[in-house]
Amino acid sequence: MPGDVHPLEGAAGTEPAARSGPRHVAIIMDGNGRWAQARGRPRLFGHHAGARRVREIVECCPGLGVKYLTIFAFSTENWKRTQTEVAGLMSLFRRYISKEMNALAERNVRVRFIGDRVRLDEKLKALMDKLERKTEGNDGTQLTIALNYGGRDEVARATKRLARDVAEGRLNPEDVDQETLPRYLDTHVLPDPDLVIRTSGEARISNFLLWQSAYAEYEFIDTLWPDFTSEEMARLCNSFGRRDRRFGAIKT
Ligand code: IPE
Ligand code: IPE
Ligand code: MG
């Protein structure tokens, strides 16, 4: 769990964004492999190009009024890929964190990681901790990187902690309602995403932020992640402002 707030003390914000633009944008960064393939290059070439795109997208957030940016970097299902690709991605994550650490800190970005760290190697975990600690006082863009993240896995881990609190007498089962579970999720300090973008033309969510996206707006775009630009991000944020979000109610 990110941070050291006990779930029963933490408050998960679930209220919709009050402004017209999205306050929290979540992105499924997909299409690196196809981008590389189209150039006759190995998949990892595409992952490196994809990682280089992240900086521009993080940096355009303040100008768009996006306070929270959450990016899907590696899913609990991505371990099924070849050993070469998985190892290459893990080494890319280590490199990305070391390389971007100072720039993120200086640009007032606060970084958090969500997902299960248990399966990650010690060196990567140490870098993740270091980046979180180094940026914890920053109040600019709140960047969350989903690494070894799966929505179902997150709900299962949250339920385990919730059950433990019940078993140890800290939580009464009668008090469990839809405000309770999100306090145990990895995202407990974040508001729900307003807009979820998936690049690469696939119209599925692949186990990303299942609970949190119940009322998110979705944009499935054909652009492959290494070609995604701040202009396209701006266009999607602007068209979000024109959507009519009703949250189950009717227009009065
Ligand atoms: C997304 O790109 C990055 C990760 C899943 C790590 P892909 O690697 O899934 O690219 P495609 O979908 O094969 O093109
Ligand atoms: C989703 O992309 C995960 C990330 C972007 C990290 P995938 O490429 O793994 O998803 P599927 O396999 O197309 O559903
Ligand atoms: Mg993919």
Tab-separated table of C-alpha atoms and ligand atoms in Angstrom:
chain	number	residue	atom	x	y	z
A	1	MET	CA	0.000	0.000	0.000
A	2	PRO	CA	1.434	3.402	-0.880
A	3	GLY	CA	2.050	5.710	2.054
A	4	ASP	CA	1.763	4.547	5.628
A	5	VAL	CA	-1.765	5.684	6.423
A	6	HIS	CA	-3.875	2.885	7.808
A	7	PRO	CA	-6.854	2.219	5.491
A	8	LEU	CA	-9.333	3.057	8.221
A	9	GLU	CA	-7.795	6.508	8.546
A	10	GLY	CA	-7.219	7.249	4.873
A	11	ALA	CA	-9.927	8.979	2.870
A	12	ALA	CA	-10.420	7.971	-0.752
A	13	GLY	CA	-11.893	10.803	-2.797
A	14	THR	CA	-14.658	9.512	-5.002
A	15	GLU	CA	-16.427	12.749	-5.791
A	16	PRO	CA	-16.473	13.694	-9.485
A	17	ALA	CA	-14.249	16.483	-10.775
A	18	ALA	CA	-15.817	19.856	-10.145
A	19	ARG	CA	-14.142	21.487	-13.138
A	20	SER	CA	-14.943	20.980	-16.780
A	21	GLY	CA	-11.617	19.378	-17.726
A	22	PRO	CA	-10.567	16.007	-16.289
A	23	ARG	CA	-8.797	16.280	-12.951
A	24	HIS	CA	-7.536	12.703	-13.086
A	25	VAL	CA	-6.471	11.134	-16.384
A	26	ALA	CA	-5.425	7.476	-16.507
A	27	ILE	CA	-3.648	6.091	-19.555
A	28	ILE	CA	-3.219	2.540	-20.829
A	29	MET	CA	-0.010	3.063	-22.777
A	30	ASP	CA	-0.426	0.398	-25.445
A	31	GLY	CA	1.089	-0.256	-28.858
A	32	ASN	CA	4.850	-0.170	-28.260
A	33	GLY	CA	5.342	-3.623	-29.764
A	34	ARG	CA	3.419	-2.832	-32.950
A	35	TRP	CA	5.221	0.496	-33.278
A	36	ALA	CA	8.571	-1.336	-33.242
A	37	GLN	CA	7.318	-4.107	-35.505
A	38	ALA	CA	6.233	-1.541	-38.109
A	39	ARG	CA	9.859	-0.378	-38.173
A	40	GLY	CA	11.293	-3.897	-38.363
A	41	ARG	CA	12.795	-3.521	-34.898
A	42	PRO	CA	12.571	-5.670	-31.739
A	43	ARG	CA	9.719	-5.011	-29.304
A	44	LEU	CA	12.039	-3.503	-26.731
A	45	PHE	CA	12.909	-0.751	-29.177
A	46	GLY	CA	9.236	0.224	-28.994
A	47	HIS	CA	9.253	0.138	-25.190
A	48	HIS	CA	12.213	2.516	-25.100
A	49	ALA	CA	10.447	4.883	-27.492
A	50	GLY	CA	7.332	4.604	-25.320
A	51	ALA	CA	9.231	5.470	-22.142
A	52	ARG	CA	10.617	8.600	-23.824
A	53	ARG	CA	7.041	9.802	-24.482
A	54	VAL	CA	6.158	9.855	-20.809
A	55	ARG	CA	8.042	13.048	-19.973
A	56	GLU	CA	6.152	15.212	-22.476
A	57	ILE	CA	2.810	13.888	-21.281
A	58	VAL	CA	3.663	14.464	-17.613
A	59	GLU	CA	4.828	17.976	-18.407
A	60	CYS	CA	1.685	18.985	-20.283
A	61	CYS	CA	-0.588	18.136	-17.326
A	62	PRO	CA	-0.394	21.439	-15.395
A	63	GLY	CA	-1.337	23.416	-18.524
A	64	LEU	CA	-4.392	21.196	-19.023
A	65	GLY	CA	-5.539	21.374	-15.412
A	66	VAL	CA	-4.797	17.662	-14.950
A	67	LYS	CA	-3.694	17.241	-11.348
A	68	TYR	CA	-3.510	13.429	-11.324
A	69	LEU	CA	-1.974	11.323	-14.062
A	70	THR	CA	-1.938	7.546	-13.732
A	71	ILE	CA	-0.083	5.441	-16.280
A	72	PHE	CA	-0.190	1.687	-16.827
A	73	ALA	CA	3.370	0.493	-17.296
A	74	PHE	CA	3.214	-3.256	-16.591
A	75	SER	CA	0.261	-5.490	-15.795
A	76	THR	CA	0.045	-8.589	-13.620
A	77	GLU	CA	-0.601	-10.433	-16.902
A	78	ASN	CA	2.506	-9.079	-18.666
A	79	TRP	CA	4.692	-11.708	-16.947
A	80	LYS	CA	3.322	-14.096	-19.599
A	81	ARG	CA	5.574	-12.444	-22.199
A	82	THR	CA	8.965	-13.864	-23.143
A	83	GLN	CA	11.708	-13.778	-20.545
A	84	THR	CA	13.684	-11.437	-22.815
A	85	GLU	CA	10.869	-8.910	-23.025
A	86	VAL	CA	10.078	-9.046	-19.289
A	87	ALA	CA	13.742	-8.665	-18.323
A	88	GLY	CA	14.143	-5.849	-20.845
A	89	LEU	CA	11.122	-4.039	-19.418
A	90	MET	CA	12.369	-4.408	-15.837
A	91	SER	CA	15.727	-3.005	-16.815
A	92	LEU	CA	13.981	-0.174	-18.686
A	93	PHE	CA	11.967	0.682	-15.554
A	94	ARG	CA	15.181	0.838	-13.504
A	95	ARG	CA	16.792	3.058	-16.107
A	96	TYR	CA	13.756	5.294	-16.455
A	97	ILE	CA	13.526	5.894	-12.704
A	98	SER	CA	17.257	6.651	-12.311
A	99	LYS	CA	17.266	8.934	-15.329
A	100	GLU	CA	14.070	10.853	-14.565
A	101	MET	CA	14.431	11.066	-10.771
A	102	ASN	CA	15.928	14.569	-10.610
A	103	ALA	CA	13.805	16.094	-13.364
A	104	LEU	CA	10.599	14.806	-11.730
A	105	ALA	CA	11.672	16.108	-8.337
A	106	GLU	CA	12.600	19.518	-9.732
A	107	ARG	CA	9.358	19.856	-11.670
A	108	ASN	CA	7.344	19.447	-8.468
A	109	VAL	CA	5.916	16.082	-9.597
A	110	ARG	CA	4.960	13.637	-6.868
A	111	VAL	CA	5.383	10.027	-7.911
A	112	ARG	CA	3.585	7.038	-6.426
A	113	PHE	CA	3.584	3.433	-7.557
A	114	ILE	CA	0.583	1.108	-7.443
A	115	GLY	CA	0.597	-2.645	-7.961
A	116	ASP	CA	2.114	-5.560	-6.103
A	117	ARG	CA	5.811	-5.017	-5.469
A	118	VAL	CA	6.452	-8.473	-4.059
A	119	ARG	CA	7.431	-9.986	-7.399
A	120	LEU	CA	9.727	-7.125	-8.451
A	121	ASP	CA	13.498	-7.334	-8.051
A	122	GLU	CA	15.172	-5.669	-5.067
A	123	LYS	CA	17.041	-3.101	-7.116
A	124	LEU	CA	13.885	-1.900	-8.819
A	125	LYS	CA	11.960	-1.810	-5.535
A	126	ALA	CA	14.713	0.281	-3.939
A	127	LEU	CA	14.578	2.781	-6.823
A	128	MET	CA	10.784	2.986	-6.594
A	129	ASP	CA	11.009	3.700	-2.841
A	130	LYS	CA	13.689	6.293	-3.454
A	131	LEU	CA	11.660	8.125	-6.096
A	132	GLU	CA	8.556	8.106	-3.901
A	133	ARG	CA	10.500	9.444	-0.933
A	134	LYS	CA	12.344	12.061	-2.967
A	135	THR	CA	9.124	13.498	-4.398
A	136	GLU	CA	6.781	13.050	-1.425
A	137	GLY	CA	6.796	16.757	-0.557
A	138	ASN	CA	5.840	17.833	-4.098
A	139	ASP	CA	2.372	19.229	-4.642
A	140	GLY	CA	2.368	19.610	-8.442
A	141	THR	CA	1.283	16.841	-10.807
A	142	GLN	CA	0.503	13.658	-8.896
A	143	LEU	CA	1.941	10.936	-11.111
A	144	THR	CA	1.007	7.344	-10.348
A	145	ILE	CA	2.806	4.543	-12.148
A	146	ALA	CA	1.020	1.184	-12.230
A	147	LEU	CA	3.733	-1.468	-12.191
A	148	ASN	CA	2.847	-5.122	-11.755
A	149	TYR	CA	-0.669	-3.808	-11.375
A	150	GLY	CA	-3.918	-5.670	-12.006
A	151	GLY	CA	-7.347	-4.461	-10.931
A	152	ARG	CA	-8.470	-7.900	-9.771
A	153	ASP	CA	-5.208	-8.513	-7.947
A	154	GLU	CA	-5.581	-5.130	-6.231
A	155	VAL	CA	-9.139	-5.927	-5.097
A	156	ALA	CA	-7.990	-9.350	-3.840
A	157	ARG	CA	-5.090	-7.798	-1.875
A	158	ALA	CA	-7.429	-5.122	-0.487
A	159	THR	CA	-9.952	-7.755	0.578
A	160	LYS	CA	-7.233	-9.678	2.363
A	161	ARG	CA	-6.321	-6.603	4.427
A	162	LEU	CA	-9.978	-5.818	5.076
A	163	ALA	CA	-10.599	-9.390	6.257
A	164	ARG	CA	-7.601	-9.127	8.554
A	165	ASP	CA	-9.044	-5.966	10.130
A	166	VAL	CA	-12.343	-7.769	10.685
A	167	ALA	CA	-10.607	-10.821	12.160
A	168	GLU	CA	-8.568	-8.642	14.515
A	169	GLY	CA	-11.574	-6.604	15.635
A	170	ARG	CA	-10.697	-3.277	14.000
A	171	LEU	CA	-13.608	-3.350	11.585
A	172	ASN	CA	-17.212	-4.396	12.073
A	173	PRO	CA	-18.570	-6.342	9.047
A	174	GLU	CA	-21.863	-4.436	9.417
A	175	ASP	CA	-19.999	-1.191	8.705
A	176	VAL	CA	-18.608	-2.391	5.365
A	177	ASP	CA	-20.087	-0.399	2.493
A	178	GLN	CA	-18.868	0.956	-0.840
A	179	GLU	CA	-16.776	3.590	0.915
A	180	THR	CA	-14.869	0.927	2.857
A	181	LEU	CA	-13.148	-1.124	0.166
A	182	PRO	CA	-11.522	1.813	-1.693
A	183	ARG	CA	-9.682	2.701	1.502
A	184	TYR	CA	-7.820	-0.581	1.164
A	185	LEU	CA	-7.002	-0.206	-2.537
A	186	ASP	CA	-3.531	0.868	-3.698
A	187	THR	CA	-5.167	4.064	-4.957
A	188	HIS	CA	-6.661	4.993	-1.564
A	189	VAL	CA	-5.173	8.489	-1.598
A	190	LEU	CA	-6.270	9.267	-5.182
A	191	PRO	CA	-9.580	10.461	-6.580
A	192	ASP	CA	-11.228	8.196	-9.157
A	193	PRO	CA	-10.106	8.747	-12.759
A	194	ASP	CA	-12.353	11.045	-14.780
A	195	LEU	CA	-10.935	10.042	-18.144
A	196	VAL	CA	-9.270	6.778	-19.173
A	197	ILE	CA	-7.362	6.831	-22.450
A	198	ARG	CA	-6.169	3.711	-24.246
A	199	THR	CA	-3.881	4.031	-27.207
A	200	SER	CA	-3.321	1.509	-30.036
A	201	GLY	CA	-6.900	0.849	-31.129
A	202	GLU	CA	-7.825	-1.855	-28.623
A	203	ALA	CA	-11.198	-1.232	-26.984
A	204	ARG	CA	-10.649	-3.045	-23.695
A	205	ILE	CA	-9.414	-2.126	-20.264
A	206	SER	CA	-7.145	-5.132	-19.626
A	207	ASN	CA	-7.635	-5.193	-15.847
A	208	PHE	CA	-6.811	-1.514	-15.267
A	209	LEU	CA	-8.428	0.405	-12.352
A	210	LEU	CA	-11.559	-1.785	-12.369
A	211	TRP	CA	-13.184	-0.435	-9.224
A	212	GLN	CA	-12.016	3.143	-9.682
A	213	SER	CA	-13.227	3.563	-13.280
A	214	ALA	CA	-16.891	2.755	-12.606
A	215	TYR	CA	-17.909	6.201	-13.864
A	216	ALA	CA	-14.881	7.196	-15.923
A	217	GLU	CA	-15.240	8.397	-19.480
A	218	TYR	CA	-13.225	6.333	-21.978
A	219	GLU	CA	-11.279	7.312	-25.074
A	220	PHE	CA	-9.960	4.531	-27.273
A	221	ILE	CA	-7.671	6.036	-29.882
A	222	ASP	CA	-5.743	4.435	-32.741
A	223	THR	CA	-2.422	6.213	-32.099
A	224	LEU	CA	0.313	3.841	-30.900
A	225	TRP	CA	1.767	4.965	-27.563
A	226	PRO	CA	5.215	6.052	-28.902
A	227	ASP	CA	3.377	8.452	-31.260
A	228	PHE	CA	1.079	9.940	-28.589
A	229	THR	CA	1.694	13.678	-28.143
A	230	SER	CA	0.709	16.475	-25.786
A	231	GLU	CA	-1.446	17.897	-28.626
A	232	GLU	CA	-3.508	14.725	-28.717
A	233	MET	CA	-3.720	14.698	-24.929
A	234	ALA	CA	-5.000	18.307	-25.049
A	235	ARG	CA	-7.591	17.384	-27.668
A	236	LEU	CA	-8.896	14.494	-25.541
A	237	CYS	CA	-9.017	16.638	-22.396
A	238	ASN	CA	-10.914	19.342	-24.269
A	239	SER	CA	-13.481	16.940	-25.667
A	240	PHE	CA	-13.930	15.497	-22.167
A	241	GLY	CA	-15.127	18.953	-21.077
A	242	ARG	CA	-17.973	18.721	-23.591
A	243	ARG	CA	-19.261	15.386	-22.322
A	244	ASP	CA	-22.369	15.213	-20.205
A	245	ARG	CA	-21.557	13.125	-17.131
A	246	ARG	CA	-24.765	12.176	-15.363
A	247	PHE	CA	-23.595	9.614	-12.770
A	248	GLY	CA	-26.906	7.788	-13.033
A	249	ALA	CA	-29.063	10.865	-12.527
A	250	ILE	CA	-31.106	12.669	-15.183
A	251	LYS	CA	-30.535	16.113	-16.544
A	252	THR	CA	-32.620	18.770	-14.841
B	1	IPE	C1	2.334	-1.661	-24.089
B	1	IPE	O1	2.742	-1.985	-25.352
B	1	IPE	C2	3.432	-1.759	-23.078
B	1	IPE	C3	3.304	-2.905	-22.152
B	1	IPE	C4	2.299	-3.713	-22.084
B	1	IPE	C5	4.414	-3.144	-21.252
B	1	IPE	P1	2.665	-3.484	-25.908
B	1	IPE	O2	3.961	-4.153	-25.628
B	1	IPE	O3	1.488	-4.189	-25.359
B	1	IPE	O4	2.509	-3.230	-27.450
B	1	IPE	P2	1.617	-4.077	-28.450
B	1	IPE	O5	0.222	-4.090	-27.915
B	1	IPE	O6	2.199	-5.449	-28.520
B	1	IPE	O7	1.720	-3.335	-29.750
B	2	IPE	C1	-2.198	-3.425	-21.101
B	2	IPE	O1	-1.673	-3.704	-22.356
B	2	IPE	C2	-1.095	-3.270	-20.099
B	2	IPE	C3	-0.226	-2.110	-20.258
B	2	IPE	C4	-0.363	-1.159	-21.142
B	2	IPE	C5	0.865	-2.038	-19.321
B	2	IPE	P1	-1.531	-5.186	-22.907
B	2	IPE	O2	-0.984	-5.080	-24.274
B	2	IPE	O3	-0.791	-6.025	-21.924
B	2	IPE	O4	-3.046	-5.687	-22.919
B	2	IPE	P2	-3.727	-6.823	-23.805
B	2	IPE	O5	-2.876	-8.032	-23.696
B	2	IPE	O6	-3.779	-6.300	-25.198
B	2	IPE	O7	-5.092	-6.977	-23.217
B	3	MG	MG	-0.416	-4.384	-26.006
